[in-house]
Short mmCIF file of C-alpha atoms and ligand atoms in Angstrom, two decimals:
data_model
loop_
_atom_site.label_atom_id
_atom_site.label_comp_id
_atom_site.label_asym_id
_atom_site.label_seq_id
_atom_site.Cartn_x
_atom_site.Cartn_y
_atom_site.Cartn_z
CA UNK A 1 -19.80 -9.02 -20.68
CA UNK A 2 -20.59 -11.62 -18.15
CA UNK A 3 -18.27 -14.29 -16.48
CA UNK A 4 -18.78 -17.11 -14.52
CA UNK A 5 -15.91 -18.38 -12.66
CA UNK A 6 -17.02 -21.95 -11.75
CA UNK A 7 -15.20 -24.29 -9.05
CA UNK A 8 -11.77 -22.52 -9.37
CA UNK A 9 -8.65 -24.35 -7.50
CA UNK A 10 -5.42 -23.38 -7.27
CA UNK A 11 -2.18 -24.76 -5.26
CA UNK A 12 0.86 -23.03 -4.19
CA UNK A 13 3.13 -26.10 -2.70
CA UNK A 14 1.02 -27.10 0.32
CA UNK A 15 -1.37 -23.88 -0.28
CA UNK A 16 -4.69 -24.09 -1.35
CA UNK A 17 -4.66 -20.36 -3.01
CA UNK A 18 -7.96 -20.89 -3.80
CA UNK A 19 -10.40 -23.94 -3.30
CA UNK A 20 -12.94 -24.47 -5.46
CA UNK A 21 -14.63 -20.64 -6.06
CA UNK A 22 -17.46 -20.43 -7.61
CA UNK A 23 -18.27 -16.25 -8.78
CA UNK A 24 -20.14 -14.49 -10.70
CA UNK A 25 -18.94 -11.07 -13.09
CA UNK A 26 -21.21 -9.73 -14.71
CA UNK A 27 -21.32 -6.27 -17.03
CA UNK A 28 -23.06 -3.11 -16.04
CA UNK A 29 -21.85 -4.20 -12.58
CA UNK A 30 -19.37 -3.28 -9.25
CA UNK A 31 -18.88 -6.04 -7.78
CA UNK A 32 -17.20 -5.33 -4.92
CA UNK A 33 -14.43 -8.82 -3.52
CA UNK A 34 -13.50 -8.51 0.37
CA UNK A 35 -11.57 -10.69 2.06
CA UNK A 36 -8.53 -11.05 5.21
CA UNK A 37 -4.70 -10.77 4.01
CA UNK A 38 -3.97 -13.63 2.41
CA UNK A 39 -7.48 -15.69 2.03
CA UNK A 40 -6.77 -16.00 -2.12
CA UNK A 41 -8.15 -12.82 -3.58
CA UNK A 42 -4.80 -11.50 -5.87
CA UNK A 43 -4.59 -15.41 -7.01
CA UNK A 44 -8.53 -15.69 -8.09
CA UNK A 45 -7.82 -12.17 -10.03
CA UNK A 46 -4.56 -13.82 -11.18
CA UNK A 47 -6.07 -16.77 -13.03
CA UNK A 48 -8.62 -15.01 -14.80
CA UNK A 49 -6.49 -13.14 -16.29
CA UNK A 50 -4.11 -15.66 -17.24
CA UNK A 51 -1.33 -15.59 -14.77
CA UNK A 52 -1.44 -18.48 -13.68
CA UNK A 53 -4.04 -22.03 -15.15
CA UNK A 54 -6.06 -23.20 -12.93
CA UNK A 55 -5.80 -26.57 -11.32
CA UNK A 56 -9.25 -27.26 -11.53
CA UNK A 57 -12.30 -25.74 -12.80
CA UNK A 58 -13.66 -23.48 -15.42
CA UNK A 59 -13.72 -19.80 -16.59
CA UNK A 60 -17.21 -18.72 -19.44
CA UNK A 61 -17.02 -15.90 -20.94
CA UNK A 62 -20.52 -15.20 -21.49
CA UNK A 63 -21.47 -19.22 -21.35
CA UNK A 64 -18.38 -20.39 -23.55
CA UNK A 65 -15.32 -21.90 -21.85
CA UNK A 66 -12.35 -20.47 -22.06
CA UNK A 67 -8.22 -21.42 -21.55
CA UNK A 68 -5.46 -18.91 -21.02
CA UNK A 69 -2.67 -19.73 -21.90
CA UNK A 70 -1.30 -16.42 -20.71
CA UNK A 71 -2.44 -12.46 -19.95
CA UNK A 72 -2.58 -12.43 -23.85
CA UNK A 73 -5.19 -14.82 -24.08
CA UNK A 74 -7.28 -12.31 -21.20
CA UNK A 75 -6.80 -9.44 -22.81
CA UNK A 76 -7.49 -10.35 -26.51
CA UNK A 77 -10.37 -11.78 -24.50
CA UNK A 78 -11.20 -7.94 -23.20
CA UNK A 79 -10.34 -8.99 -19.74
CA UNK A 80 -7.50 -6.20 -18.31
CA UNK A 81 -5.99 -6.51 -14.34
CA UNK A 82 -4.77 -3.30 -12.73
CA UNK A 83 -2.37 -5.51 -10.23
CA UNK A 84 -1.71 -4.44 -6.88
CA UNK A 85 1.39 -3.72 -6.68
CA UNK A 86 2.46 -1.40 -9.25
CA UNK A 87 4.54 -3.41 -12.89
CA UNK A 88 5.20 -0.56 -14.47
CA UNK A 89 9.01 -0.41 -15.84
CA UNK A 90 10.81 3.12 -13.53
CA UNK A 91 13.27 3.91 -16.14
CA UNK A 92 10.63 4.62 -18.87
CA UNK A 93 8.18 7.30 -19.57
CA UNK A 94 4.22 7.46 -19.33
CA UNK A 95 3.91 6.39 -22.75
CA UNK A 96 6.52 3.95 -22.98
CA UNK A 97 4.38 1.93 -20.19
CA UNK A 98 1.79 2.23 -21.63
CA UNK A 99 2.32 0.87 -24.79
CA UNK A 100 4.51 -1.85 -23.89
CA UNK A 101 3.87 -5.15 -25.43
CA UNK A 102 1.62 -3.96 -28.07
CA UNK A 103 3.14 -1.23 -29.14
CA UNK A 104 1.78 1.30 -32.47
CA UNK A 105 4.16 0.89 -34.89
CA UNK A 106 4.71 2.83 -38.36
CA UNK A 107 5.68 1.75 -41.62
CA UNK A 108 8.95 -0.53 -40.72
CA UNK A 109 8.79 -1.32 -37.13
CA UNK A 110 9.86 1.98 -35.93
CA UNK A 111 8.06 2.90 -32.39
CA UNK A 112 5.29 5.01 -33.44
CA UNK A 113 5.45 7.06 -29.50
CA UNK A 114 4.04 10.58 -30.90
CA UNK A 115 0.89 7.98 -31.33
CA UNK A 116 1.72 6.07 -28.39
CA UNK A 117 0.88 10.22 -26.44
CA UNK A 118 -1.38 11.50 -28.28
CA UNK A 119 -3.61 8.46 -27.22
CA UNK A 120 -2.93 8.06 -23.45
CA UNK A 121 -3.46 13.03 -23.49
CA UNK A 122 -6.52 11.11 -24.79
CA UNK A 123 -7.22 8.38 -22.51
CA UNK A 124 -6.26 11.34 -20.04
CA UNK A 125 -8.81 13.84 -20.40
CA UNK A 126 -11.38 11.47 -21.75
CA UNK A 127 -11.60 9.62 -17.76
CA UNK A 128 -10.28 12.65 -15.96
CA UNK A 129 -6.41 10.78 -15.70
CA UNK A 130 -4.50 13.53 -16.37
CA UNK A 131 0.01 12.44 -16.74
CA UNK A 132 2.01 13.29 -18.44
CA UNK A 133 2.78 10.97 -21.31
CA UNK A 134 6.74 11.99 -21.00
CA UNK A 135 7.55 11.62 -17.54
CA UNK A 136 9.45 9.03 -16.03
CA UNK A 137 7.74 6.69 -13.80
CA UNK A 138 10.78 6.86 -11.59
CA UNK A 139 9.97 10.72 -11.01
CA UNK A 140 6.00 10.25 -10.56
CA UNK A 141 4.62 9.58 -6.72
CA UNK A 142 2.99 6.18 -5.82
CA UNK A 143 -0.47 8.23 -6.85
CA UNK A 144 0.30 9.03 -10.20
CA UNK A 145 1.92 5.73 -10.71
CA UNK A 146 -1.33 4.23 -10.51
CA UNK A 147 -3.16 6.42 -12.80
CA UNK A 148 -0.84 5.44 -15.48
CA UNK A 149 -1.92 1.66 -14.48
CA UNK A 150 -5.02 2.35 -15.00
CA UNK A 151 -4.41 4.12 -18.14
CA UNK A 152 -2.53 0.90 -19.17
CA UNK A 153 -6.02 -1.76 -18.88
CA UNK A 154 -8.45 0.96 -21.12
CA UNK A 155 -6.00 1.45 -23.13
CA UNK A 156 -6.12 -1.73 -24.23
CA UNK A 157 -9.77 -1.85 -24.33
CA UNK A 158 -10.56 -4.37 -21.36
CA UNK A 159 -14.22 -5.21 -21.01
CA UNK A 160 -14.05 -6.55 -18.38
CA UNK A 161 -11.41 -4.28 -15.36
CA UNK A 162 -10.00 -6.10 -12.82
CA UNK A 163 -8.30 -3.79 -9.62
CA UNK A 164 -6.63 -5.36 -7.66
CA UNK A 165 -6.73 -2.54 -4.19
CA UNK A 166 -6.54 0.50 -6.59
CA UNK A 167 -6.77 2.49 -3.90
CA UNK A 168 -4.62 1.69 -1.03
CA UNK A 169 -2.58 4.69 -2.26
CA UNK A 170 -4.89 7.69 -3.37
CA UNK A 171 -5.55 10.64 -1.40
CA UNK A 172 -9.02 10.80 -0.76
CA UNK A 173 -9.51 13.53 -3.36
CA UNK A 174 -8.03 11.05 -5.72
CA UNK A 175 -10.73 8.00 -4.99
CA UNK A 176 -13.56 10.48 -5.07
CA UNK A 177 -12.78 10.96 -8.88
CA UNK A 178 -11.70 7.76 -9.22
CA UNK A 179 -15.28 6.29 -8.06
CA UNK A 180 -16.07 8.76 -11.22
CA UNK A 181 -14.79 6.86 -13.62
CA UNK A 182 -15.13 3.85 -11.87
CA UNK A 183 -18.91 4.56 -12.55
CA UNK A 184 -18.65 5.86 -15.63
CA UNK A 185 -17.34 2.13 -16.95
CA UNK A 186 -19.96 0.85 -15.24
CA UNK A 187 -22.30 2.48 -16.75
CA UNK A 188 -20.81 2.23 -19.80
CA UNK A 189 -21.36 -1.27 -19.63
CA UNK A 190 -17.85 -2.96 -18.34
CA UNK A 191 -17.72 -5.35 -15.94
CA UNK A 192 -15.25 -4.29 -13.25
CA UNK A 193 -13.69 -5.91 -9.97
CA UNK A 194 -12.77 -3.54 -7.42
CA UNK A 195 -10.85 -5.58 -4.79
CA UNK A 196 -10.26 -2.88 -1.37
CA UNK A 197 -9.47 -3.70 2.33
CA UNK A 198 -11.63 -0.21 2.92
CA UNK A 199 -14.91 -1.40 4.33
CA UNK A 200 -16.61 2.53 3.17
CA UNK A 201 -15.61 2.23 -0.06
CA UNK A 202 -16.60 -0.42 -0.96
CA UNK A 203 -20.26 -0.25 0.63
CA UNK A 204 -19.63 3.34 -1.83
CA UNK A 205 -18.65 1.78 -4.79
CA UNK A 206 -20.02 -1.93 -5.36
CA UNK A 207 -23.10 -3.33 -6.59
CA UNK A 208 -22.71 -6.24 -5.52
CA UNK A 209 -20.03 -8.05 -2.35
CA UNK A 210 -19.09 -11.45 -2.00
CA UNK A 211 -16.54 -12.04 0.79
CA UNK A 212 -13.64 -14.83 0.66
CA UNK A 213 -11.28 -16.07 3.51
CA UNK A 214 -8.92 -18.43 3.40
CA UNK A 215 -9.69 -19.94 -0.31
CA UNK A 216 -13.19 -19.85 -0.18
CA UNK A 217 -16.30 -17.65 -0.80
CA UNK A 218 -17.61 -17.39 2.15
CA UNK A 219 -20.27 -14.84 1.88
CA UNK A 220 -22.29 -12.35 -0.39
CA UNK A 221 -23.88 -8.95 0.70
CA UNK A 222 -25.64 -6.44 -1.05
CA UNK A 223 -24.04 -2.92 -0.32
CA UNK A 224 -27.72 -1.55 0.69
CA UNK A 225 -28.36 -4.05 3.60
CA UNK A 226 -25.16 -5.22 5.21
CA UNK A 227 -23.15 -2.21 7.42
CA UNK A 228 -19.56 -2.85 7.92
CA UNK A 229 -19.52 -4.21 10.78
CA UNK A 230 -21.04 -7.16 9.51
CA UNK A 231 -18.65 -7.26 6.01
CA UNK A 232 -15.64 -6.89 8.69
CA UNK A 233 -17.24 -10.26 10.96
CA UNK A 234 -18.12 -11.75 7.12
CA UNK A 235 -14.03 -11.25 6.76
CA UNK A 236 -12.02 -12.37 9.81
CA UNK A 237 -14.58 -15.20 11.48
CA UNK A 238 -14.66 -12.57 14.70
CA UNK A 239 -15.66 -9.24 15.34
CA UNK A 240 -13.46 -6.54 14.92
CA UNK A 241 -13.19 -3.31 16.87
CA UNK A 242 -12.40 -0.15 15.04
CA UNK A 243 -11.46 2.13 18.33
CA UNK A 244 -7.83 2.59 19.55
CA UNK A 245 -7.15 2.43 22.99
CA UNK A 246 -4.66 4.48 24.60
CA UNK A 247 -3.00 5.08 27.73
CA UNK A 248 -3.19 8.53 29.01
CA UNK A 249 -0.30 10.77 27.57
CA UNK A 250 2.62 11.28 29.11
CA UNK A 251 5.10 12.18 27.38
CA UNK A 252 8.49 11.97 28.43
CA UNK A 253 11.79 13.99 27.07
CA UNK A 254 12.58 14.79 23.63
CA UNK A 255 13.99 11.56 21.25
CA UNK A 256 13.89 13.31 18.18
CA UNK A 257 14.63 16.86 17.26
CA UNK A 258 14.68 17.59 14.01
CA UNK A 259 15.31 21.59 13.15
CA UNK A 260 15.31 23.44 10.14
CA UNK A 261 15.23 20.90 7.76
CA UNK A 262 15.40 21.15 4.00
CA UNK A 263 15.40 18.89 0.93
CA UNK A 264 15.21 19.58 -2.36
CA UNK A 265 14.25 17.03 -5.58
CA UNK A 266 16.58 15.63 -7.90
CA UNK A 267 14.97 18.30 -10.22
CA UNK A 268 15.98 20.71 -7.89
CA UNK A 269 12.37 22.12 -6.24
CA UNK A 270 12.22 22.24 -2.85
CA UNK A 271 10.21 19.44 -1.18
CA UNK A 272 10.77 19.53 2.29
CA UNK A 273 10.97 23.29 3.63
CA UNK A 274 12.81 24.71 6.74
CA UNK A 275 10.52 22.10 9.27
CA UNK A 276 10.55 21.87 12.77
CA UNK A 277 9.51 19.14 15.14
CA UNK A 278 9.40 17.16 18.07
CA UNK A 279 8.63 13.71 19.22
CA UNK A 280 8.57 12.85 22.71
CA UNK A 281 8.87 9.80 24.49
CA UNK A 282 5.10 7.99 24.99
CA UNK A 283 3.53 10.39 22.29
CA UNK A 284 2.89 10.01 18.58
CA UNK A 285 2.98 12.32 15.95
CA UNK A 286 0.45 12.18 13.25
CA UNK A 287 1.62 14.07 9.79
CA UNK A 288 -1.36 14.58 8.02
CA UNK A 289 -1.21 15.74 4.05
CA UNK A 290 -2.66 14.95 0.85
CA UNK A 291 0.10 12.82 -0.38
CA UNK A 292 3.28 14.55 -2.06
CA UNK A 293 3.65 17.35 0.23
CA UNK A 294 7.40 16.23 1.18
CA UNK A 295 6.19 13.52 3.85
CA UNK A 296 7.65 11.13 1.55
CA UNK A 297 11.09 13.02 1.79
CA UNK A 298 10.76 13.90 5.50
CA UNK A 299 10.66 10.16 6.56
CA UNK A 300 13.25 9.72 4.44
CA UNK A 301 16.05 12.24 5.72
CA UNK A 302 14.99 11.31 9.24
CA UNK A 303 15.39 7.70 8.76
CA UNK A 304 18.58 7.42 6.53
CA UNK A 305 17.46 7.04 3.10
CA UNK A 306 18.31 10.77 1.70
CA UNK A 307 20.58 12.97 2.69
CA UNK A 308 18.92 16.50 3.89
CA UNK A 309 20.47 19.84 1.87
CA UNK A 310 20.10 21.58 5.44
CA UNK A 311 18.77 21.09 9.06
CA UNK A 312 19.75 19.49 11.66
CA UNK A 313 18.48 15.11 12.96
CA UNK A 314 18.89 15.40 17.18
CA UNK A 315 17.99 11.62 18.22
CA UNK A 316 18.16 10.93 21.53
CA UNK A 317 20.73 13.67 22.14
CA UNK A 318 22.94 12.59 19.47
CA UNK A 319 22.99 14.44 15.78
CA UNK A 320 21.94 12.24 13.21
CA UNK A 321 21.48 14.48 10.42
CA UNK A 322 24.55 12.41 8.25
CA UNK A 323 24.49 9.09 10.36
CA UNK A 324 24.15 5.69 8.38
CA UNK A 325 21.02 3.99 8.42
CA UNK A 326 23.23 1.29 10.06
CA UNK A 327 23.38 3.64 13.07
CA UNK A 328 20.31 4.96 13.75
CA UNK A 329 18.38 1.56 13.58
CA UNK A 330 21.48 -0.02 16.00
CA UNK A 331 20.65 2.90 17.92
CA UNK A 332 17.00 2.24 18.35
CA UNK A 333 15.57 3.77 15.10
CA UNK A 334 12.77 1.40 13.41
CA UNK A 335 11.07 2.44 10.27
CA UNK A 336 8.02 0.71 8.20
CA UNK A 337 8.45 2.54 5.18
CA UNK A 338 6.41 3.46 2.83
CA UNK A 339 6.62 1.28 -0.31
CA UNK A 340 7.32 -1.91 1.40
CA UNK A 341 8.50 -3.66 -2.03
CA UNK A 342 10.88 -0.96 -2.80
CA UNK A 343 12.60 -0.40 0.33
CA UNK A 344 10.37 -2.37 2.58
CA UNK A 345 11.77 -6.09 1.82
CA UNK A 346 13.97 -8.03 -0.49
CA UNK A 347 11.47 -10.23 -2.85
CA UNK A 348 13.88 -12.83 -3.78
CA UNK A 349 14.67 -13.26 -0.02
CA UNK A 350 13.12 -16.00 2.86
CA UNK A 351 10.80 -14.68 5.30
CA UNK A 352 13.38 -15.41 8.12
CA UNK A 353 16.48 -13.90 5.58
CA UNK A 354 13.95 -10.94 5.93
CA UNK A 355 13.65 -10.69 8.99
CA UNK A 356 16.94 -10.53 9.86
CA UNK A 357 17.64 -7.68 7.34
CA UNK A 358 18.63 -5.01 10.38
CA UNK A 359 19.98 -7.22 13.53
CA UNK A 360 21.53 -10.67 10.84
CA UNK A 361 25.40 -8.83 12.50
CA UNK A 362 24.03 -8.63 16.00
CA UNK A 363 26.69 -11.11 17.98
CA UNK A 364 23.14 -13.33 18.57
CA UNK A 365 23.20 -13.71 15.00
CA UNK A 366 26.70 -13.34 14.01
CA UNK A 367 29.00 -16.30 14.32
CA UNK A 368 32.25 -14.24 12.86
CA UNK A 369 31.17 -14.04 9.25
CA UNK A 370 28.95 -16.64 9.18
CA UNK A 371 25.09 -16.70 10.69
CA UNK A 372 23.99 -18.51 13.46
CA UNK A 373 20.98 -19.88 10.58
CA UNK A 374 18.70 -21.13 13.85
CA UNK A 375 19.25 -18.48 15.61
CA UNK A 376 17.63 -16.54 12.67
CA UNK A 377 15.36 -19.47 12.22
CA UNK A 378 13.83 -19.30 15.32
CA UNK A 379 13.62 -15.08 15.70
CA UNK A 380 11.18 -15.39 12.76
CA UNK A 381 9.18 -18.11 13.46
CA UNK A 382 8.36 -16.00 16.68
CA UNK A 383 8.11 -13.34 14.21
CA UNK A 384 5.90 -14.55 12.58
CA UNK A 385 3.39 -16.05 14.78
CA UNK A 386 3.33 -13.03 17.05
CA UNK A 387 2.50 -10.78 13.97
CA UNK A 388 0.69 -13.47 12.05
CA UNK A 389 2.56 -13.24 8.98
CA UNK A 390 0.03 -15.98 7.61
CA UNK A 391 3.13 -18.67 5.38
CA UNK A 392 3.48 -22.92 5.59
CA UNK A 393 6.34 -21.41 6.62
CA UNK A 394 9.97 -19.35 7.02
CA UNK A 395 11.83 -20.30 4.17
CA UNK A 396 9.45 -19.54 1.73
CA UNK A 397 10.53 -16.38 -0.56
CA UNK A 398 8.34 -12.90 0.61
CA UNK A 399 7.58 -12.44 -3.42
CA UNK A 400 5.11 -15.53 -2.59
CA UNK A 401 3.34 -13.82 0.65
CA UNK A 402 0.36 -11.83 -0.05
CA UNK A 403 0.49 -8.02 -0.09
CA UNK A 404 -0.94 -7.56 3.29
CA UNK A 405 1.02 -10.18 4.91
CA UNK A 406 4.39 -8.98 2.96
CA UNK A 407 3.44 -5.38 5.09
CA UNK A 408 3.15 -7.32 8.47
CA UNK A 409 6.83 -9.18 6.93
CA UNK A 410 8.06 -5.96 7.73
CA UNK A 411 6.13 -4.48 10.70
CA UNK A 412 6.83 -7.25 12.46
CA UNK A 413 10.53 -7.09 11.71
CA UNK A 414 10.55 -3.45 13.18
CA UNK A 415 8.73 -3.55 15.73
CA UNK A 416 10.19 -6.66 17.63
CA UNK A 417 13.00 -5.21 18.11
CA UNK A 418 14.04 -3.31 21.34
CA UNK A 419 13.88 0.84 19.88
CA UNK A 420 12.86 3.87 21.20
CA UNK A 421 11.38 5.84 18.12
CA UNK A 422 9.73 4.57 15.28
CA UNK A 423 9.18 6.11 11.89
CA UNK A 424 6.05 4.86 9.84
CA UNK A 425 4.96 6.07 6.63
CA UNK A 426 2.21 4.43 5.81
CA UNK A 427 1.71 1.45 8.24
CA UNK A 428 -1.07 -0.44 7.40
CA UNK A 429 -1.10 0.11 3.71
CA UNK A 430 -3.10 -3.17 2.13
CA UNK A 431 -3.95 -4.49 5.64
CA UNK A 432 -7.52 -6.75 5.85
CA UNK A 433 -9.68 -4.94 9.16
CA UNK A 434 -8.42 -7.45 11.70
CA UNK A 435 -4.62 -7.18 10.77
CA UNK A 436 -5.19 -3.22 11.20
CA UNK A 437 -6.41 -3.75 14.37
CA UNK A 438 -3.49 -5.56 15.47
CA UNK A 439 -0.50 -3.05 14.11
CA UNK A 440 -2.30 -0.04 15.76
CA UNK A 441 -3.10 -1.70 18.86
CA UNK A 442 1.53 -2.85 18.35
CA UNK A 443 1.77 0.54 17.41
CA UNK A 444 0.24 2.35 20.78
CA UNK A 445 1.96 -0.50 22.88
CA UNK A 446 5.25 1.17 21.49
CA UNK A 447 4.02 4.06 22.93
CA UNK A 448 3.26 3.53 26.26
CA UNK A 449 6.44 2.06 26.61
CA UNK A 450 7.92 5.07 26.31
CA UNK A 451 8.85 4.76 22.52
CA UNK A 452 8.50 8.32 20.43
CA UNK A 453 6.71 7.36 17.56
CA UNK A 454 6.44 9.64 14.73
CA UNK A 455 3.51 8.65 12.09
CA UNK A 456 2.88 9.24 8.77
CA UNK A 457 -0.57 8.34 6.77
CA UNK A 458 -2.78 9.35 4.02
CA UNK A 459 -5.55 7.62 5.66
CA UNK A 460 -7.20 10.44 7.90
CA UNK A 461 -9.01 8.43 10.29
CA UNK A 462 -5.75 6.75 10.75
CA UNK A 463 -3.68 9.86 12.10
CA UNK A 464 -6.66 10.55 14.00
CA UNK A 465 -7.38 7.50 15.92
CA UNK A 466 -3.78 7.52 16.92
CA UNK A 467 -1.83 10.37 17.41
CA UNK A 468 -1.65 12.39 20.08
CA UNK A 469 -0.29 15.76 18.77
CA UNK A 470 -1.31 16.30 14.38
CA UNK A 471 0.39 18.20 12.12
CA UNK A 472 -0.21 18.95 8.64
CA UNK A 473 2.15 19.76 5.83
CA UNK A 474 1.02 21.06 2.33
CA UNK A 475 3.96 21.88 0.57
CA UNK A 476 6.41 20.99 2.25
CA UNK A 477 5.32 23.20 5.69
CA UNK A 478 4.48 22.99 8.28
CA UNK A 479 0.54 24.57 8.57
CA UNK A 480 -0.85 24.07 10.79
CA UNK A 481 -0.75 21.61 14.63
CA UNK A 482 -3.64 20.04 16.36
CA UNK A 483 -3.66 18.66 19.98
CA UNK A 484 -5.16 15.54 20.07
CA UNK A 485 -4.64 14.69 23.70
CA UNK A 486 -6.60 15.78 25.13
CA UNK A 487 -10.11 14.44 22.68
CA UNK A 488 -11.09 14.52 19.55
CA UNK A 489 -9.55 17.50 17.05
CA UNK A 490 -12.44 18.57 14.47
CA UNK A 491 -11.20 16.17 11.50
CA UNK A 492 -12.77 19.40 8.63
CA UNK A 493 -10.13 21.65 10.45
CA UNK A 494 -7.16 19.14 9.36
CA UNK A 495 -8.72 18.37 6.26
CA UNK A 496 -9.23 21.90 5.59
CA UNK A 497 -5.23 22.64 6.28
CA UNK A 498 -4.54 19.86 4.16
CA UNK A 499 -5.37 21.78 1.35
CA UNK A 500 -3.42 24.38 2.66
CA UNK A 501 -6.20 26.24 3.56
CA UNK A 502 -4.32 26.42 7.30
CA UNK A 503 -5.61 30.42 7.31
CA UNK A 504 -8.97 29.28 7.95
CA UNK A 505 -7.96 26.41 11.05
CA UNK A 506 -5.59 29.36 12.55
CA UNK A 507 -8.10 30.81 14.98
N1 ATP B 1 3.56 -16.63 -5.68
C1 ATP B 1 3.24 -17.50 -5.20
N2 ATP B 1 3.73 -18.99 -4.10
C2 ATP B 1 3.29 -19.38 -3.27
N3 ATP B 1 2.33 -18.84 -2.96
C3 ATP B 1 1.73 -17.85 -2.99
C4 ATP B 1 1.61 -17.51 -3.98
N4 ATP B 1 1.04 -16.00 -4.54
C5 ATP B 1 0.30 -16.42 -3.40
N5 ATP B 1 0.88 -17.42 -2.76
C6 ATP B 1 -0.03 -18.06 -1.26
O1 ATP B 1 -1.43 -17.70 -1.56
C7 ATP B 1 -2.52 -17.10 -1.18
C8 ATP B 1 -2.93 -15.81 -1.52
O2 ATP B 1 -2.75 -15.60 -1.90
P1 ATP B 1 -2.93 -13.57 -2.41
O3 ATP B 1 -2.21 -13.25 -2.72
O4 ATP B 1 -4.30 -14.40 -3.45
O5 ATP B 1 -3.93 -12.78 -1.18
P2 ATP B 1 -5.07 -12.08 -1.06
O6 ATP B 1 -6.11 -11.97 -0.48
O7 ATP B 1 -5.00 -11.10 -2.13
O8 ATP B 1 -3.97 -11.22 -0.03
P3 ATP B 1 -3.79 -10.00 0.48
O9 ATP B 1 -5.66 -9.36 0.86
O10 ATP B 1 -3.35 -9.65 1.34
O11 ATP B 1 -3.89 -8.71 -1.03
C9 ATP B 1 -1.25 -16.66 0.80
O12 ATP B 1 -1.71 -17.77 1.31
C10 ATP B 1 -0.31 -16.98 -0.35
O13 ATP B 1 1.29 -16.96 0.24
MG1 MG B 2 -3.68 -8.90 -3.23
#
C-alpha cells in the first residue's frame, strides 16, 4: 500500500504545525522521519492516522483520495500508529489493552479474553515481542509497555505502521531486536514510518529519510549517502557538536550519601539491593545499566517518591531518608524524572503553572494564600526562552507542547533554580540533537558550579559523555565502578558489566 500526502496543512490556533507538506510512503520501505522538537512530525502522523483532520491538503492511498473521520477509519484503511506517549490503560492487562476497541466476543457479546490472550501470545512469538498477556500494564517497565503498543498495531493487521519514537524507551539490546521486527515487516511488504531523534538508528534502518523543520519538509536524504553531521544540520539549521566540554575535575565535599539502600517491589521482589553511593560537589556520577535493574527505584528513593525499605540517604549532612519531596526540593535537590508525563508535568496545567510547581509557595510567588501571577508568568517566560521551550505562549497547556518541548519544560523548571544536587533520569529522552547538546551543556554547567549530579540513563553514550565516575547497576546491585575523570572509559567494559559479566572487567 502506497500513500501520498499532498499539501498537508494543520494549524493549532496561531501555530502552523504542518505547512503544505508533501510526503510519499511506500510499501516495502522504511521511511525515516527526522526533525527538531516541535517540527511537526507527530502532528503529521496524527493526521495520517485519522486523529486530526488536516486544514488543507489531501491523503491518497494507492492513488485514491481518502478522508478519515477518525482513527477508526484509518485503522480500517490499514494505517496503524504507535504513539510517542503511551496510550495504554494502566489498570488493564496486556490482553485487555490490545483488544480495546475491537474486542473479540463470544455468543451474546461476552468478551472472549481467552482468544485475545492466545492471539497476543501468537503475535509475541511471531515477532519476538514476548509479553505476559495477563500482566497489568502499570506493573510493566516502559520498555515492555512499548512492546504492547506495537503488538496492538500488529493485532489490527496494519499495512502501514507509523512508529513515533518507538526506540526512545528501549535498551540498545531491545532496539536491535526491534529492528529485526521492523525489517521483517518491511520485507513482508508493509510500509513503515519511523520517527526518531537518534541519527545512528535512522541511518541503520531507513531506506529513505525526510527532514522536517518548522512545519515544512526541508530536505530528503539517502541513508547510504549522508552522515550524522549532515542530518543534524538539516534538522536544526546549524552545525551541532556531539562532544561535551567540561572544566577539569575538581570534586568537593560529599553532598549525597547513600548507604545500604534497599527497596522491595510491591510484588515483594528485591529491586534495590544494598546500594551505597556517594556523589560529591562538582562531580557527575553516571548510573549505567539496562533498564529494569533497579535504577528507577533508586532514583525514586533518593528523590522521595518512594520509601526505601532499608538504608539511609544523607543530603548535605542531613538524613533525608524520610523527608518529604518538598523538603528535598527546598534543600536544593532538583529532579528530572524518567517519565515526563507521569511525574514531570501536569498536562492540563499551563506552562507557567508547571514551571512553578515546586516553588509557587515561596515568598516571591505567594502573597498569603494567593499567588502572585505576574511573578509566575515572568519566571516561566524567562525559563522558556533560556531553555528554548517552543511555545507561542506560557499560557498554553503543557499537553499542547510537542514531546521534546515537554521534556525541555521539565528540565527548565529543575535547572533554573539554585540547586545543590541534581538527580536526572533519562534527561534527554526524546530531545533533538540540538537540544541534547544544550541540556548536556546545562548539566555540565551545574556540575562546574559545584552541584553534585546523579544521572541515570539507558543511553550508554550519554553516560560516557557526561560522567566523571560511572557505576553499573545489575539486578539491583552496583556491580562495577569506573573512573572517568582521567580519560574515556572503555565502552565495552561498561557494556559487559551491564550484561552482568562484571567479573570479566574487575581485573
Ligand atoms: N494539541 C495541540 N494543541 C496545540 N498545539 C499543538 C498541539 N499538538 C501539537 N501542537 C503544536 O504543533 C507543533 C508541532 O508539534 P509536534 O508534536 O507535531 O512536533 P514533533 O515534531 O512531533 O516534536 P517532538 O520531536 O518534540 O515530538 C508544536 O509547536 C506544538 O506545540
Ligand atoms: Mg513528536
